Amino acid sequence: MSYEKFLGFDAVVSCIKINSRSKNPLIVAIDGKCCSGKTAFARQLGNVLDCNVIHTDDFFLRAEQRTPERYKEPGGNIDYERFLSEVLIPLTEQRSFSYRPYSCKLQDFSDPVQVEPRDITIIEGAYSCHPKFSKYIDLKIFMSIDEQEQQKRILSRNGREELELFLEKWIPLEEEYFKAFNIAKKSDLQLYF
């Protein structure tokens, strides 16, 4: 998906560039509904701005962390402890670091990803505007999508069985998090499809 035709893409780029003049390093979080285009949007921003892009999908809970108590916690579906220690703290200290992406599909860690300090880093994915990250995030973007279009994209990307899982489990967890922490309204920019 290309965002060259996306209304406001240039404005988002300009906003990030303006903010980066007064804050170095600048950390931008792109949160929002699943299948709203966060990953593609972040990838295109990364290409235009020549910056780091880090995915919160690499920090979903490991099997042993998936307890009923953790799932009851708004935004508890992400390993925010590991994300803080392995990503956000080193970013703000402007030092090189690596992190180990966790694959929910494989139920295992993959090879470490090396990250070098850059003026701008984009954190992309669900839960990237979690309140536990607030003091590290300089610019918050929220992406939304029409419910029917969202379901169509999930079906196309993941298939019918996964769509049902998203509808029954993952989307309600996201919506609870959005509501509990007022994520959209507390964002600096809101982008809608």
Tab-separated table of C-alpha atoms in Angstrom:
chain	number	residue	atom	x	y	z
A	1	MET	CA	0.000	0.000	0.000
A	2	SER	CA	1.423	3.347	-0.998
A	3	TYR	CA	0.746	6.479	1.008
A	4	GLU	CA	1.762	8.899	-1.722
A	5	LYS	CA	-1.963	9.562	-2.213
A	6	PHE	CA	-2.685	9.446	1.512
A	7	LEU	CA	-4.239	12.761	2.531
A	8	GLY	CA	-1.950	14.393	5.008
A	9	PHE	CA	1.175	12.256	4.510
A	10	ASP	CA	3.286	15.315	3.656
A	11	ALA	CA	1.818	17.146	6.646
A	12	VAL	CA	2.836	14.252	8.930
A	13	VAL	CA	6.368	14.291	7.483
A	14	SER	CA	6.553	18.074	8.019
A	15	CYS	CA	5.279	17.732	11.587
A	16	ILE	CA	7.924	15.115	12.384
A	17	LYS	CA	10.697	17.195	10.808
A	18	ILE	CA	9.638	20.322	12.726
A	19	ASN	CA	9.573	18.401	16.012
A	20	SER	CA	12.972	16.838	15.311
A	21	ARG	CA	14.549	20.307	15.142
A	22	SER	CA	13.833	20.914	18.808
A	23	LYS	CA	14.097	17.327	20.128
A	24	ASN	CA	16.951	14.959	19.434
A	25	PRO	CA	16.444	12.083	19.457
A	26	LEU	CA	12.772	12.300	18.508
A	27	ILE	CA	10.624	9.244	19.222
A	28	VAL	CA	7.358	9.000	17.298
A	29	ALA	CA	4.718	6.398	18.212
A	30	ILE	CA	2.132	5.215	15.678
A	31	ASP	CA	-0.653	3.386	17.498
A	32	GLY	CA	-4.155	2.496	16.377
A	33	LYS	CA	-6.582	-0.141	15.304
A	34	CYS	CA	-5.332	-3.372	13.787
A	35	CYS	CA	-5.147	-3.310	9.977
A	36	SER	CA	-5.410	0.487	9.883
A	37	GLY	CA	-2.160	0.676	7.913
A	38	LYS	CA	0.274	1.481	10.735
A	39	THR	CA	3.070	-0.755	9.449
A	40	ALA	CA	2.891	0.439	5.838
A	41	PHE	CA	2.618	4.060	6.955
A	42	ALA	CA	5.625	3.694	9.278
A	43	ARG	CA	7.639	1.963	6.551
A	44	GLN	CA	6.983	4.827	4.147
A	45	LEU	CA	7.819	7.421	6.815
A	46	GLY	CA	11.001	5.483	7.552
A	47	ASN	CA	11.997	5.619	3.884
A	48	VAL	CA	11.261	9.330	3.520
A	49	LEU	CA	12.841	10.352	6.833
A	50	ASP	CA	15.696	7.798	6.790
A	51	CYS	CA	14.979	6.795	10.373
A	52	ASN	CA	14.671	3.720	12.569
A	53	VAL	CA	11.341	1.872	12.593
A	54	ILE	CA	10.687	-0.525	15.482
A	55	HIS	CA	7.581	-2.729	15.685
A	56	THR	CA	5.728	-3.354	18.935
A	57	ASP	CA	4.447	-6.590	17.357
A	58	ASP	CA	7.901	-7.943	18.248
A	59	PHE	CA	7.024	-7.473	21.920
A	60	PHE	CA	3.727	-9.291	22.363
A	61	LEU	CA	3.551	-11.511	25.421
A	62	ARG	CA	5.338	-14.839	25.486
A	63	ALA	CA	3.200	-17.891	26.284
A	64	GLU	CA	4.209	-17.996	29.947
A	65	GLN	CA	3.241	-14.317	30.369
A	66	ARG	CA	-0.303	-14.767	29.039
A	67	THR	CA	-2.182	-14.992	32.294
A	68	PRO	CA	-5.814	-14.013	32.920
A	69	GLU	CA	-4.552	-11.265	35.250
A	70	ARG	CA	-2.301	-9.796	32.543
A	71	TYR	CA	-5.076	-9.869	29.933
A	72	LYS	CA	-7.404	-8.043	32.358
A	73	GLU	CA	-4.916	-5.192	32.488
A	74	PRO	CA	-5.674	-2.590	29.764
A	75	GLY	CA	-2.737	-2.733	27.368
A	76	GLY	CA	-1.399	-5.812	29.121
A	77	ASN	CA	-1.023	-7.727	25.859
A	78	ILE	CA	2.400	-6.228	25.268
A	79	ASP	CA	5.599	-7.000	27.160
A	80	TYR	CA	6.036	-3.363	28.125
A	81	GLU	CA	8.725	-4.244	30.689
A	82	ARG	CA	10.963	-5.714	27.986
A	83	PHE	CA	10.116	-2.936	25.513
A	84	LEU	CA	11.157	-0.313	28.047
A	85	SER	CA	14.436	-1.981	28.978
A	86	GLU	CA	15.465	-3.238	25.529
A	87	VAL	CA	14.259	-0.337	23.345
A	88	LEU	CA	13.019	2.900	24.903
A	89	ILE	CA	15.694	3.418	27.542
A	90	PRO	CA	18.612	2.774	25.125
A	91	LEU	CA	16.938	5.026	22.520
A	92	THR	CA	16.697	7.950	24.895
A	93	GLU	CA	20.290	7.380	25.988
A	94	GLN	CA	21.300	7.573	22.300
A	95	ARG	CA	23.272	4.353	22.393
A	96	SER	CA	23.445	1.318	20.115
A	97	PHE	CA	21.409	-1.657	21.240
A	98	SER	CA	19.791	-4.851	20.076
A	99	TYR	CA	16.497	-6.506	20.871
A	100	ARG	CA	15.073	-9.938	20.207
A	101	PRO	CA	11.794	-9.959	18.257
A	102	TYR	CA	9.299	-12.444	19.630
A	103	SER	CA	7.217	-14.317	17.069
A	104	CYS	CA	3.761	-15.303	18.351
A	105	LYS	CA	3.443	-17.601	15.347
A	106	LEU	CA	6.666	-19.465	16.136
A	107	GLN	CA	6.339	-19.014	19.917
A	108	ASP	CA	10.037	-18.178	20.045
A	109	PHE	CA	12.534	-15.358	19.716
A	110	SER	CA	14.152	-14.680	16.379
A	111	ASP	CA	17.633	-13.307	15.725
A	112	PRO	CA	18.525	-10.038	17.458
A	113	VAL	CA	17.926	-6.782	15.621
A	114	GLN	CA	20.730	-4.241	15.910
A	115	VAL	CA	19.706	-0.572	16.217
A	116	GLU	CA	22.037	2.388	15.839
A	117	PRO	CA	21.147	5.828	17.194
A	118	ARG	CA	19.337	8.081	14.759
A	119	ASP	CA	17.791	11.524	15.072
A	120	ILE	CA	14.307	10.028	14.579
A	121	THR	CA	12.873	6.659	15.574
A	122	ILE	CA	9.358	5.514	14.786
A	123	ILE	CA	7.730	3.036	17.157
A	124	GLU	CA	4.922	1.368	15.239
A	125	GLY	CA	2.146	-0.918	16.320
A	126	ALA	CA	-0.582	-1.653	18.798
A	127	TYR	CA	0.112	-0.401	22.317
A	128	SER	CA	2.938	1.915	21.196
A	129	CYS	CA	1.272	4.821	23.042
A	130	HIS	CA	0.921	2.839	26.271
A	131	PRO	CA	1.050	5.176	29.297
A	132	LYS	CA	4.108	3.315	30.573
A	133	PHE	CA	5.927	4.715	27.510
A	134	SER	CA	4.617	8.297	27.791
A	135	LYS	CA	7.745	9.944	29.145
A	136	TYR	CA	9.759	8.527	26.236
A	137	ILE	CA	7.395	9.350	23.364
A	138	ASP	CA	7.617	12.822	21.829
A	139	LEU	CA	4.916	12.646	19.159
A	140	LYS	CA	1.874	10.357	19.190
A	141	ILE	CA	-0.076	9.380	16.082
A	142	PHE	CA	-3.309	7.380	16.187
A	143	MET	CA	-4.593	5.565	13.086
A	144	SER	CA	-8.186	4.424	12.793
A	145	ILE	CA	-10.174	2.511	10.214
A	146	ASP	CA	-13.782	1.779	9.369
A	147	GLU	CA	-14.932	-1.463	11.043
A	148	GLN	CA	-16.025	-3.123	7.794
A	149	GLU	CA	-12.780	-2.245	6.036
A	150	GLN	CA	-10.842	-3.505	9.052
A	151	GLN	CA	-12.585	-6.889	8.917
A	152	LYS	CA	-12.038	-7.111	5.169
A	153	ARG	CA	-8.303	-6.495	5.606
A	154	ILE	CA	-7.984	-8.997	8.467
A	155	LEU	CA	-9.806	-11.627	6.394
A	156	SER	CA	-7.536	-10.980	3.415
A	157	ARG	CA	-4.347	-10.956	5.501
A	158	ASN	CA	-5.099	-13.697	8.047
A	159	GLY	CA	-8.011	-15.820	6.804
A	160	ARG	CA	-11.461	-16.619	8.221
A	161	GLU	CA	-10.295	-18.510	11.337
A	162	GLU	CA	-7.957	-15.716	12.401
A	163	LEU	CA	-10.654	-13.120	11.694
A	164	GLU	CA	-12.855	-14.822	14.286
A	165	LEU	CA	-9.986	-14.764	16.801
A	166	PHE	CA	-9.426	-11.066	16.132
A	167	LEU	CA	-13.135	-10.320	16.580
A	168	GLU	CA	-13.439	-12.363	19.770
A	169	LYS	CA	-10.124	-11.575	21.471
A	170	TRP	CA	-7.591	-9.173	19.953
A	171	ILE	CA	-9.874	-6.333	18.855
A	172	PRO	CA	-11.728	-6.226	22.212
A	173	LEU	CA	-8.364	-6.089	24.030
A	174	GLU	CA	-7.252	-3.194	21.812
A	175	GLU	CA	-10.550	-1.355	22.221
A	176	GLU	CA	-10.389	-1.723	26.012
A	177	TYR	CA	-6.878	-0.245	25.971
A	178	PHE	CA	-7.914	2.640	23.696
A	179	LYS	CA	-10.857	3.450	25.942
A	180	ALA	CA	-9.104	2.994	29.311
A	181	PHE	CA	-6.277	5.358	28.413
A	182	ASN	CA	-8.115	7.636	25.947
A	183	ILE	CA	-5.383	6.867	23.410
A	184	ALA	CA	-6.933	8.552	20.346
A	185	LYS	CA	-7.749	11.833	22.088
A	186	LYS	CA	-4.359	12.000	23.778
A	187	SER	CA	-2.588	11.618	20.433
A	188	ASP	CA	-1.020	14.608	18.708
A	189	LEU	CA	-2.318	13.498	15.300
A	190	GLN	CA	-5.284	11.325	14.381
A	191	LEU	CA	-5.460	9.750	10.937
A	192	TYR	CA	-8.644	8.088	9.666
A	193	PHE	CA	-9.507	5.977	6.636
